[in-house]
Short mmCIF file of C-alpha atoms in Angstrom, two decimals:
data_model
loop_
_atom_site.label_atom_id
_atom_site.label_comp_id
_atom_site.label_asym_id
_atom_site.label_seq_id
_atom_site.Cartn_x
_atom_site.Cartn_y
_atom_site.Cartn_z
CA UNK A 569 150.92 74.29 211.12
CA UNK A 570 147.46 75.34 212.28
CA UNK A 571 146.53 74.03 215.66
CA UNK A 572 144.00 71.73 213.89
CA UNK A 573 146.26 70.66 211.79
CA UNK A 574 148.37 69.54 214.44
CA UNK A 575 145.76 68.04 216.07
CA UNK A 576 145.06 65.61 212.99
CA UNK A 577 148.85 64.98 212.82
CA UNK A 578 149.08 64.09 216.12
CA UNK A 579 146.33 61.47 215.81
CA UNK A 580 147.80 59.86 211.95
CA UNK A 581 151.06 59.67 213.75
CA UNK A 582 149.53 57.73 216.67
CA UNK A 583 147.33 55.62 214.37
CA UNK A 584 151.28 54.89 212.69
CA UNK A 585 152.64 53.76 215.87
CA UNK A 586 150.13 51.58 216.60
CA UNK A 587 149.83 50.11 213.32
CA UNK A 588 153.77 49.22 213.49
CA UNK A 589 153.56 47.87 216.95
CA UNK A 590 150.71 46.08 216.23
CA UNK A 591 151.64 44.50 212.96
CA UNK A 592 154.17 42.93 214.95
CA UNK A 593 152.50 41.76 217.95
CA UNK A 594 149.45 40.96 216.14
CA UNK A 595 150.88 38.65 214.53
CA UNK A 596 153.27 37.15 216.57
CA UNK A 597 149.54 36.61 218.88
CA UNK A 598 148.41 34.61 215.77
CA UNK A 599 151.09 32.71 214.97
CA UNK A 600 152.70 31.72 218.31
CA UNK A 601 151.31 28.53 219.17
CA UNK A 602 151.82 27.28 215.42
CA UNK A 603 155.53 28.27 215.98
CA UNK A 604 156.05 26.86 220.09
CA UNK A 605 154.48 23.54 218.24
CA UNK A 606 157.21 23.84 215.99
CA UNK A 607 159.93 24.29 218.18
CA UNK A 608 162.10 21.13 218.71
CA UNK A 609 163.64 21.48 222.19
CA UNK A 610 163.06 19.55 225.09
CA UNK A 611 163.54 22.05 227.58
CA UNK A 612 160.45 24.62 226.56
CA UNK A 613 157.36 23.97 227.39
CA UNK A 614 155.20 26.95 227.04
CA UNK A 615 152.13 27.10 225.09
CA UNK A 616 150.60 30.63 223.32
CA UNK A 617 147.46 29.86 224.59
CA UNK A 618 149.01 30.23 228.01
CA UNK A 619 151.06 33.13 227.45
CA UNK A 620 148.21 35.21 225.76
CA UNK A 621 146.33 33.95 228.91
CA UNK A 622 148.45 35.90 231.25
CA UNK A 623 149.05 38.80 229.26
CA UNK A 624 145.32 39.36 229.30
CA UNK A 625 144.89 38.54 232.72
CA UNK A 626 147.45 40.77 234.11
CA UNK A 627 146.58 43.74 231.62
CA UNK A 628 142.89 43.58 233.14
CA UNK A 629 144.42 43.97 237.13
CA UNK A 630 146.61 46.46 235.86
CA UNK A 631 143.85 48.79 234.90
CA UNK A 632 144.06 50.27 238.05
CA UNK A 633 147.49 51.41 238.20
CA UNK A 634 147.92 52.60 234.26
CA UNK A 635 146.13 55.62 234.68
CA UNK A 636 148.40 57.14 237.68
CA UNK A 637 151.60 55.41 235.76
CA UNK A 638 150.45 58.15 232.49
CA UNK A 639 149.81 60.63 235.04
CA UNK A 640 153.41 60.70 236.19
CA UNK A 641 155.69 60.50 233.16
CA UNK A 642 153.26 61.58 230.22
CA UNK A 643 151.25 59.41 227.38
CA UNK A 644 154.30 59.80 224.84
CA UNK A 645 156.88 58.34 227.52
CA UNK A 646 154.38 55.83 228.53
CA UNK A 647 153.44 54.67 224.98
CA UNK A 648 157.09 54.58 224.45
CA UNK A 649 158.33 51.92 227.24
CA UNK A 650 154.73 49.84 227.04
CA UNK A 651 155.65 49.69 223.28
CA UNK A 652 159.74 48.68 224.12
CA UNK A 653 158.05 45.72 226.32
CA UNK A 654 156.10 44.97 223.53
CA UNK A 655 159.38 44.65 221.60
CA UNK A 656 160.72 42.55 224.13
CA UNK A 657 158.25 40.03 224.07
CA UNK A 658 158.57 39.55 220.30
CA UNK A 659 161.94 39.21 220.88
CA UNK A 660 162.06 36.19 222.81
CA UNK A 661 161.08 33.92 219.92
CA UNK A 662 164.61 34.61 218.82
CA UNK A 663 166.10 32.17 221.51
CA UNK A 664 163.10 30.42 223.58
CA UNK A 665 163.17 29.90 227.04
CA UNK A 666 160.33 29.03 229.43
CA UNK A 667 161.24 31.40 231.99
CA UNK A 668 161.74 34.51 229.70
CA UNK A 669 158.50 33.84 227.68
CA UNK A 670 156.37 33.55 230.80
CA UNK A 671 158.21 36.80 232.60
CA UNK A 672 157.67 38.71 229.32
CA UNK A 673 154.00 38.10 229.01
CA UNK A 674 154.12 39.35 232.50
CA UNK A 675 155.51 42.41 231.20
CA UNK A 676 153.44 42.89 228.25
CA UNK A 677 149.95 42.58 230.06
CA UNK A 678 151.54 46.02 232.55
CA UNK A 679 152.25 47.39 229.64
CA UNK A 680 149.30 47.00 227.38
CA UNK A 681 147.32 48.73 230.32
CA UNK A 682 149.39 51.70 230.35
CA UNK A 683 149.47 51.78 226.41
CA UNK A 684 145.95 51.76 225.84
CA UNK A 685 145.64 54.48 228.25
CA UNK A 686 147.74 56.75 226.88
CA UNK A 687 146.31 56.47 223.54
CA UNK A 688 142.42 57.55 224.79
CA UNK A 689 144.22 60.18 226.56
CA UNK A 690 146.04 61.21 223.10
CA UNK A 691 142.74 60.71 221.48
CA UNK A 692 140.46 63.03 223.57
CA UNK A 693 143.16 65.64 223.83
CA UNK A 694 143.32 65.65 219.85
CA UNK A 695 139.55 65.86 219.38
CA UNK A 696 136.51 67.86 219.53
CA UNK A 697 133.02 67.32 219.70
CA UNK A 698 132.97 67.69 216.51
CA UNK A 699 135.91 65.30 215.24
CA UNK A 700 136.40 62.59 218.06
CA UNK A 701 134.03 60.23 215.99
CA UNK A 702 136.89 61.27 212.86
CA UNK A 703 139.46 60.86 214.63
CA UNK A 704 138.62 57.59 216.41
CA UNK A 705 137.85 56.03 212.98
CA UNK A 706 141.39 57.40 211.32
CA UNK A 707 142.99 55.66 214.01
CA UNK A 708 140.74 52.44 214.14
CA UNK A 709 141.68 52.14 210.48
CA UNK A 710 145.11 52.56 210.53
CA UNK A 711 145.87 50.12 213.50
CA UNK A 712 143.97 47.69 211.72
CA UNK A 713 145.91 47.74 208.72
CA UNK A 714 148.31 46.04 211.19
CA UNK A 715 147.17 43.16 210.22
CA UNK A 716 147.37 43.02 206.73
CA UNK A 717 151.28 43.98 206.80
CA UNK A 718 152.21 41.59 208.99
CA UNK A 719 150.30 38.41 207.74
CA UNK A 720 151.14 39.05 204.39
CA UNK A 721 154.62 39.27 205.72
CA UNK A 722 153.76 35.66 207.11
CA UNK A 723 153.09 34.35 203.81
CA UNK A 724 155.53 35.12 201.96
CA UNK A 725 158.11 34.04 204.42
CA UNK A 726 156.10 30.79 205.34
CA UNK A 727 154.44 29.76 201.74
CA UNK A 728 155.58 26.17 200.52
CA UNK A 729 157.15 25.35 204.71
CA UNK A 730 155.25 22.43 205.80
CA UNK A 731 157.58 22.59 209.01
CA UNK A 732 159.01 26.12 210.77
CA UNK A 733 162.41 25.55 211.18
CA UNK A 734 164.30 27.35 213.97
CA UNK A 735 165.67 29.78 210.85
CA UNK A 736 162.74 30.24 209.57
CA UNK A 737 161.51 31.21 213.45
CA UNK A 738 164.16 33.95 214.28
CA UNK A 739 164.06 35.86 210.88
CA UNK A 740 161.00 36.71 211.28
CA UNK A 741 160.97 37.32 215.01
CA UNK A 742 163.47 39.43 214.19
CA UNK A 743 161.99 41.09 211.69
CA UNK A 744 159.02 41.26 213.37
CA UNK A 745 161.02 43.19 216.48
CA UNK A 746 162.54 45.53 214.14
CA UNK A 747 158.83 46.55 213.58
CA UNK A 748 157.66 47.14 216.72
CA UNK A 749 160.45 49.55 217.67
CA UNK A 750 159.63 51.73 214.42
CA UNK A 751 156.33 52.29 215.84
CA UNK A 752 157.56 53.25 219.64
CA UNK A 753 160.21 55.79 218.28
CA UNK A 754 157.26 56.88 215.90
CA UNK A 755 155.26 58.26 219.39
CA UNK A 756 158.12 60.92 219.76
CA UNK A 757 156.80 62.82 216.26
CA UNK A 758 153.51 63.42 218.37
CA UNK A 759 153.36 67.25 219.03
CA UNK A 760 152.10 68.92 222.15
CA UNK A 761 148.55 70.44 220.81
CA UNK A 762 147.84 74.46 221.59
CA UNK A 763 145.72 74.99 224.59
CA UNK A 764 142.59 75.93 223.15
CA UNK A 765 138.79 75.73 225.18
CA UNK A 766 137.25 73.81 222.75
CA UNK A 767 140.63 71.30 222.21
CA UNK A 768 138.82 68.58 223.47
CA UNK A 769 135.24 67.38 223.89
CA UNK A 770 133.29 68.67 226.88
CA UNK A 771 134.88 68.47 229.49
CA UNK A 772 137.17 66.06 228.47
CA UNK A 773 140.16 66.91 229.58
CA UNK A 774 139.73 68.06 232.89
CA UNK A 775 137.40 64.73 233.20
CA UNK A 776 140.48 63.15 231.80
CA UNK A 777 143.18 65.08 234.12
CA UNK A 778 140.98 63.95 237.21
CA UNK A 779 140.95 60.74 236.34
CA UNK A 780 144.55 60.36 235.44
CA UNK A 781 145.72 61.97 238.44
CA UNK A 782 143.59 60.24 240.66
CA UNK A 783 145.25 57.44 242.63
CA UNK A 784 144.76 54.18 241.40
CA UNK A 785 142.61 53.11 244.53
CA UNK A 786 139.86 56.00 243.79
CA UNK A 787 139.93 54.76 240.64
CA UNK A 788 139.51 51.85 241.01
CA UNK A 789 136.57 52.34 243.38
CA UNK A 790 134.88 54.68 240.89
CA UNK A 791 135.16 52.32 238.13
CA UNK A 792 133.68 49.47 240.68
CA UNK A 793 130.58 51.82 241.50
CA UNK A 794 130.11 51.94 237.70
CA UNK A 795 130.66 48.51 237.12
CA UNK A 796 127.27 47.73 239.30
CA UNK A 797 125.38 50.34 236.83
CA UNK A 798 122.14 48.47 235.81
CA UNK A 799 123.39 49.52 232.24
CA UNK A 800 126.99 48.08 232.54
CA UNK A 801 125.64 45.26 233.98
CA UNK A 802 124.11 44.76 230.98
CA UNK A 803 126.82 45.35 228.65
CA UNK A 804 129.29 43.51 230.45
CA UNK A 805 127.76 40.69 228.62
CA UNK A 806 128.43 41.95 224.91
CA UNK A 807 131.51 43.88 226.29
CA UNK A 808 132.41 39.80 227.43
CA UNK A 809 131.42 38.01 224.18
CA UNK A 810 134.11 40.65 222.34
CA UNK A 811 136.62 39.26 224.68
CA UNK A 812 135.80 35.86 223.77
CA UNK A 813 135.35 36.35 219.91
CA UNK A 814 139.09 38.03 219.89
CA UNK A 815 140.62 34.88 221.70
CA UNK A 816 139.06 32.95 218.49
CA UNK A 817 140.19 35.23 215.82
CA UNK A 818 143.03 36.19 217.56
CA UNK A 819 144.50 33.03 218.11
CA UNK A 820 142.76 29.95 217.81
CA UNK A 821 141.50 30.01 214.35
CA UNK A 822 144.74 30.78 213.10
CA UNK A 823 146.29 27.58 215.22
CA UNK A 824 143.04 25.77 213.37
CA UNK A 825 144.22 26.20 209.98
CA UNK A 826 147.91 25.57 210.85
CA UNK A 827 146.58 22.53 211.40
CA UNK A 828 144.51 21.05 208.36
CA UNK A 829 148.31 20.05 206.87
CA UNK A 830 147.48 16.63 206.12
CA UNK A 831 144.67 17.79 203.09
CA UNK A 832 147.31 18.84 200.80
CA UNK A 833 147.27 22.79 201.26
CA UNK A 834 149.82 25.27 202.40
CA UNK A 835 148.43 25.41 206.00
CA UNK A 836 150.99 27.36 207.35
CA UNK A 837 151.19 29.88 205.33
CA UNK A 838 147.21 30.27 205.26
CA UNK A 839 147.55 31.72 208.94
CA UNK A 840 149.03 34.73 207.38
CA UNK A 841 146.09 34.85 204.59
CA UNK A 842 143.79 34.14 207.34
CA UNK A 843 144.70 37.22 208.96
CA UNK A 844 144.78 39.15 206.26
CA UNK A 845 141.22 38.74 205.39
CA UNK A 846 140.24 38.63 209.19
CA UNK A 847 142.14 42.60 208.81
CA UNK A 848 140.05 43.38 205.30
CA UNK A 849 137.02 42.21 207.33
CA UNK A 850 138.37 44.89 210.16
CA UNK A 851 139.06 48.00 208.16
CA UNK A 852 136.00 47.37 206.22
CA UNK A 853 133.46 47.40 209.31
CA UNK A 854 135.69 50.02 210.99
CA UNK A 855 135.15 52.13 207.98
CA UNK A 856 131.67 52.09 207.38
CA UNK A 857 130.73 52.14 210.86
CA UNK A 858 133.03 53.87 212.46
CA UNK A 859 134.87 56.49 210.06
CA UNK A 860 131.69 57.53 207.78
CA UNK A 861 129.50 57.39 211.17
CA UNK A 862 126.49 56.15 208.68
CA UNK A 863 124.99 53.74 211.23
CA UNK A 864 123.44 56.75 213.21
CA UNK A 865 120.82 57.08 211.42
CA UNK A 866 119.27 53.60 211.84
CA UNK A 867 120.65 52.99 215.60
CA UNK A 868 123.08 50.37 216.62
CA UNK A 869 120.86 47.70 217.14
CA UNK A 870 120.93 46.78 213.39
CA UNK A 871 125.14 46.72 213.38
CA UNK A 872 125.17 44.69 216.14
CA UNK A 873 122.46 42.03 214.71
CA UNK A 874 124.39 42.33 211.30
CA UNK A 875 127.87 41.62 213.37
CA UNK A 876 126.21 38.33 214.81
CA UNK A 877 124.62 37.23 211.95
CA UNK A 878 128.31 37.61 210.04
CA UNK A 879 129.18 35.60 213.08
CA UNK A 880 126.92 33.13 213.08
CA UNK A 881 127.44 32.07 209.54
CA UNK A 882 131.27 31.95 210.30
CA UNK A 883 130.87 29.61 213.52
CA UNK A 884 128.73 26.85 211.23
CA UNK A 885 131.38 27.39 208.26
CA UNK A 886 134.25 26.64 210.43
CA UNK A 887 132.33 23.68 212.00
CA UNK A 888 131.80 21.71 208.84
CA UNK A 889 135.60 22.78 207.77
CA UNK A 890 137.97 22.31 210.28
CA UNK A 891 138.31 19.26 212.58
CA UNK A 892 137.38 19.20 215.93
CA UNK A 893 141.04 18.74 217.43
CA UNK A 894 142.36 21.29 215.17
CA UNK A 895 143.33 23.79 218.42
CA UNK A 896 144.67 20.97 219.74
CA UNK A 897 146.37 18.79 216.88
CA UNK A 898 150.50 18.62 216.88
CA UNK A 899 152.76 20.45 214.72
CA UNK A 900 151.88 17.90 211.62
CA UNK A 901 148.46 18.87 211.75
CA UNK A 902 145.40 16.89 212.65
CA UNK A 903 144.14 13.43 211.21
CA UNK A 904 140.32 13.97 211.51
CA UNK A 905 137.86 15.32 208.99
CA UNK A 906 135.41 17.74 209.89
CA UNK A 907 132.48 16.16 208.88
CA UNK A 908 132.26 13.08 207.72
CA UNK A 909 130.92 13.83 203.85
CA UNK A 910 133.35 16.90 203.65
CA UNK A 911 136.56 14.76 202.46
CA UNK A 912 138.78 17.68 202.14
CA UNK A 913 139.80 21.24 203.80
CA UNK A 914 137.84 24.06 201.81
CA UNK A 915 140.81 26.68 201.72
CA UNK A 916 137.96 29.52 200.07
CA UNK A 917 135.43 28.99 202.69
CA UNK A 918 138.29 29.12 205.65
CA UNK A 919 139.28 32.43 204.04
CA UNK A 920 135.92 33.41 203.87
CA UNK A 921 135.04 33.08 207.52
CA UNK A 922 138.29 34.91 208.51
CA UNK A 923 136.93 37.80 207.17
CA UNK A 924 133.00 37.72 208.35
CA UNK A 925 134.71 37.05 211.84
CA UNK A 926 136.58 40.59 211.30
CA UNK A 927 133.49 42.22 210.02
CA UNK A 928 131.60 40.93 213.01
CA UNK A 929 133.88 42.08 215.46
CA UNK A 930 134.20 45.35 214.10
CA UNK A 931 130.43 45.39 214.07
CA UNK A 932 130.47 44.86 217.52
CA UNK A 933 133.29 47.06 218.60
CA UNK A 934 132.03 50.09 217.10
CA UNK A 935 128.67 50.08 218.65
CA UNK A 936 130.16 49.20 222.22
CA UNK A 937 132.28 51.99 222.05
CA UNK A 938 129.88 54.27 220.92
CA UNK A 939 126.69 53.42 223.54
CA UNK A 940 129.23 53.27 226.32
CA UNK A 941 130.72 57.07 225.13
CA UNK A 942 127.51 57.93 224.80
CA UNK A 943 125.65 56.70 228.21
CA UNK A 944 128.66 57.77 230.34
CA UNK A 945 130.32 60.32 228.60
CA UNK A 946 130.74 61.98 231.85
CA UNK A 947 132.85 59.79 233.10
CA UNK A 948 134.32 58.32 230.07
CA UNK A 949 137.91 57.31 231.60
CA UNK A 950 136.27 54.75 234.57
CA UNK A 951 133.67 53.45 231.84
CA UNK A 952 136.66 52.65 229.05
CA UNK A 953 138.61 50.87 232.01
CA UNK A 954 135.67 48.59 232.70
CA UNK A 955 135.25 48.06 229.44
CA UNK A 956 139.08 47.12 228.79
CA UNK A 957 138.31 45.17 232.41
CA UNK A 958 136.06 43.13 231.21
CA UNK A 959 136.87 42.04 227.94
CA UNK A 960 140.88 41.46 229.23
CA UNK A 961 139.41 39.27 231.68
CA UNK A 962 137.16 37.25 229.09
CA UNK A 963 140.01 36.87 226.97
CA UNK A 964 141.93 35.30 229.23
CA UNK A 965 140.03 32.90 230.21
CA UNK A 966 139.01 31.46 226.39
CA UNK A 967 143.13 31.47 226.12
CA UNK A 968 143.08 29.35 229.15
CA UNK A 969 140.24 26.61 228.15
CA UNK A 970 141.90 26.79 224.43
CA UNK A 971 144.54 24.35 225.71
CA UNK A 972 141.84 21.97 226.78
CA UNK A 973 138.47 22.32 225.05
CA UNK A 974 137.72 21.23 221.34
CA UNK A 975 136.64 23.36 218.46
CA UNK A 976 133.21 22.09 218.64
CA UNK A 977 132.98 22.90 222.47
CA UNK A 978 134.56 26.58 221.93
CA UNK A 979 133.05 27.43 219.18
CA UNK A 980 128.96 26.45 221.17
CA UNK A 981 130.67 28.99 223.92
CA UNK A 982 130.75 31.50 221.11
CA UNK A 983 127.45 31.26 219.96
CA UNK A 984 125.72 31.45 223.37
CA UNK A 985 127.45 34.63 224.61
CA UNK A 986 126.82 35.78 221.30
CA UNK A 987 123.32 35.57 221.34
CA UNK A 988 123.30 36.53 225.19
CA UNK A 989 125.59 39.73 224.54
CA UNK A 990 123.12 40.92 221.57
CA UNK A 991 119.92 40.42 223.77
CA UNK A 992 121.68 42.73 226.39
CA UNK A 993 123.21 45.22 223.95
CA UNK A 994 119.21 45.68 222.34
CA UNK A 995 117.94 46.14 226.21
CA UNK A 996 120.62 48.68 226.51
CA UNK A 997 119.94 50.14 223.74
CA UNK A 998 116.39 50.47 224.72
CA UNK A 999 116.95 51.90 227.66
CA UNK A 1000 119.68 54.45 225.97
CA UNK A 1001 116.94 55.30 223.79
CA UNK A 1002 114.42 55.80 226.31
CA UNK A 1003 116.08 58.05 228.76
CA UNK A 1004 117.28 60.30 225.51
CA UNK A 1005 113.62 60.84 224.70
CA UNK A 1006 112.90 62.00 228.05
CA UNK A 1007 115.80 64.13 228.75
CA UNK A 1008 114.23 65.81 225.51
CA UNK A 1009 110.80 65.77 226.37
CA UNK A 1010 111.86 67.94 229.11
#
């Protein structure tokens, strides 16, 4: 195989792995609450909103110690144990216990750090100049495809159940496990690429050896000093909407539908629909603004104002659909209309809005990951942590006022940062803009 060749191998089998992984964790993160609500025991009392909570909390802190942890035993080892801890957390649903669900979201926010850090380094190994825009939308496609497996999965296993029962629970848990450990033992078909000059972008890998091997403490100081940038500062307010928006679509929306029981429909199995379309909305965006690289030519302000327009129109769609208590509502569903005049749950227009809130956030996703490659591509590996810093951090804390706030309240959070995190994305833009005309000039 020629060592390009090998290079694009490397990154379809990684896209694989996470696509496996991910169509089990994915949607075991959109499901969970709908299944603890479902659970009849009087001795658990977790709640998903919690548990995704902590996982994002602790994968944000543990930033600073991933990159020296991939330093140490390689990205293939370390994408293979973050993905077995992955496994493990799926596999508590089996038998549920408060104390193991909690510890295991523990492990799974450590985890996710050093996962997602092995894959950039993978990436930028397995790239070029001229291919690491290629390659990141091959594997942005593939991963995404995660969740169209596993929701579909969902509904067929869940279509007709009004009520999970603790069978229907652990066979697809189990199931669901099974997955996840296909795509770990998939990260050992990943082949060492040839040393070459031009095997990564410029400067990429010894930017990326520096920054693995330095200790977590410089790190973390470097990515602090970047963190006060006046153009981070201004991203960290889109980078912060993203983490909000994937708590709702994530999550929450899912729980929403779950939820809308009493109007006659399938609710339950219209979570795995949901994400479905939420994944269409994913691969589609990722695709045409990512893979075919088409929205260079017109700049990324226009993505990003398309992404919160898409948005926009969900948030007021779900608002005259789904009942207010809907995040909150018990396991057989919630009592309250939406609106009034609306009499009934529209099951078109909740499908609808799952995937303009994919589109969106792959509109939104794209661009961030593009400006921040582009205005610190010299320090790529500090940037990408604050990035993951940020919107970890974010999405904890929606998971966290999910257990108390209504739709109506979360979904007026959404469209604030929204429009604040466009605003600051345009500036940035600007200013991206700007200073690319004058390095030019001169």
């Amino acid at each position: 195989m020629s060592p390009e060749g090998k290079k694009l191998w490397n990154i379809i089998v990684l896209g694989f792995g996470f696509m496996f992984m991910f169509t089990a964790f994915q949607t075991c993160g959109n499901i969970e609450q709908t299944v603890i609500k479902s659970f009849n025991s009087t001795e658990f009392h977790g709640s998903g909103y919690t548990s995704m909570a902590i996982i994002y909390g602790v994968f944000s802190a543990s930033n600073l110690i991933a990159p020296s942890v991939v330093a140490v035993i390689g990205p293939q080892l370390s994408m293979f144990f973050s993905g077995l801890l992955y496994s493990c957390y799926i596999a508590v649903f089996i038998y549920l216990y408060t104390w193991s669900f909690y510890t295991a979201s523990v492990l799974v926010g450590v985890a996710a750090a050093v996962l997602w850090t092995a894959q950039g380094n993978v990436l930028a190994i397995n790239s070029s100049d001229s291919t690491i825009g290629r390659n990141s939308g091959i594997f942005w496609s593939l991963m995404q495809f995660s969740l169209f497996f596993g929701n579909l999965y969902i509904y067929c296993s869940w279509h007709g159940h009004v009520h999970i029962t603790d069978l229907d629970r652990q066979t697809v848990f189990i199931s669901l496990t099974v997955i996840s450990l296909v795509g770990c033992f998939l990260f050992f078909l990943i082949r060492k690429p040839d040393p070459e000059g031009s095997s990564a972008p410029e400067g990429a890998e010894s930017l990326l050896a520096s920054s693995l091997l330095t200790p977590g403490f410089m790190f973390a100081v470097k990515a602090c000093k970047m963190f006060v940038t006046k153009e981070m500062l201004l991203l960290s307010v889109s980078i912060g909407y993203t983490g909000l928006e994937l708590t709702f679509y994530s999550g929450v929306y899912g729980t929403c539908i779950g939820a809308m029981t009493r109007f006659g429909t399938d609710a339950k199995s219209l979570i795995g629909i949901s994400g479905i379309c939420i994944g269409i909305g994913e691969i589609l965006g990722g695709g045409v603004f990512g893979l075919l690289n088409k929205s260079s030519r017109f700049g990324r302000n226009p993505v990003v104002l398309l992404g919160l327009i898409t948005h926009y129109v969900a948030f007021y769609l779900i608002f005259l659909n789904i009942a207010s208590d809907a995040p909150l509502a018990p396991e057989g569903g919630t009592d309250l209309e939406a609106i009034p005049f609306l009499e009934s749950f529209i099951v078109w227009v909740a499908l609808f809005c799952s995937f303009l809130l994919g589109l969106g956030d792959s509109c939104f996703n794209t661009q961030l990951l593009s400006i921040i490659g582009l205005l610190f591509r010299d320090n790529s590996a500090p940037a990408f942590a604050v990035f993951k810093f940020i919107q970890s951090i974010m999405a904890a804390v929606a998971f966290f006022y999910s257990n108390y706030l209504l739709l109506h309240w979360q979904l007026l959070i959404l469209v604030v940062m929204g429009f604040l995190g466009s605003v600051s994305f345009f500036v940035t833009e600007w200013v991206a803009q700007s200073s690319r005309r004058d390095y030019d000039r001169y």
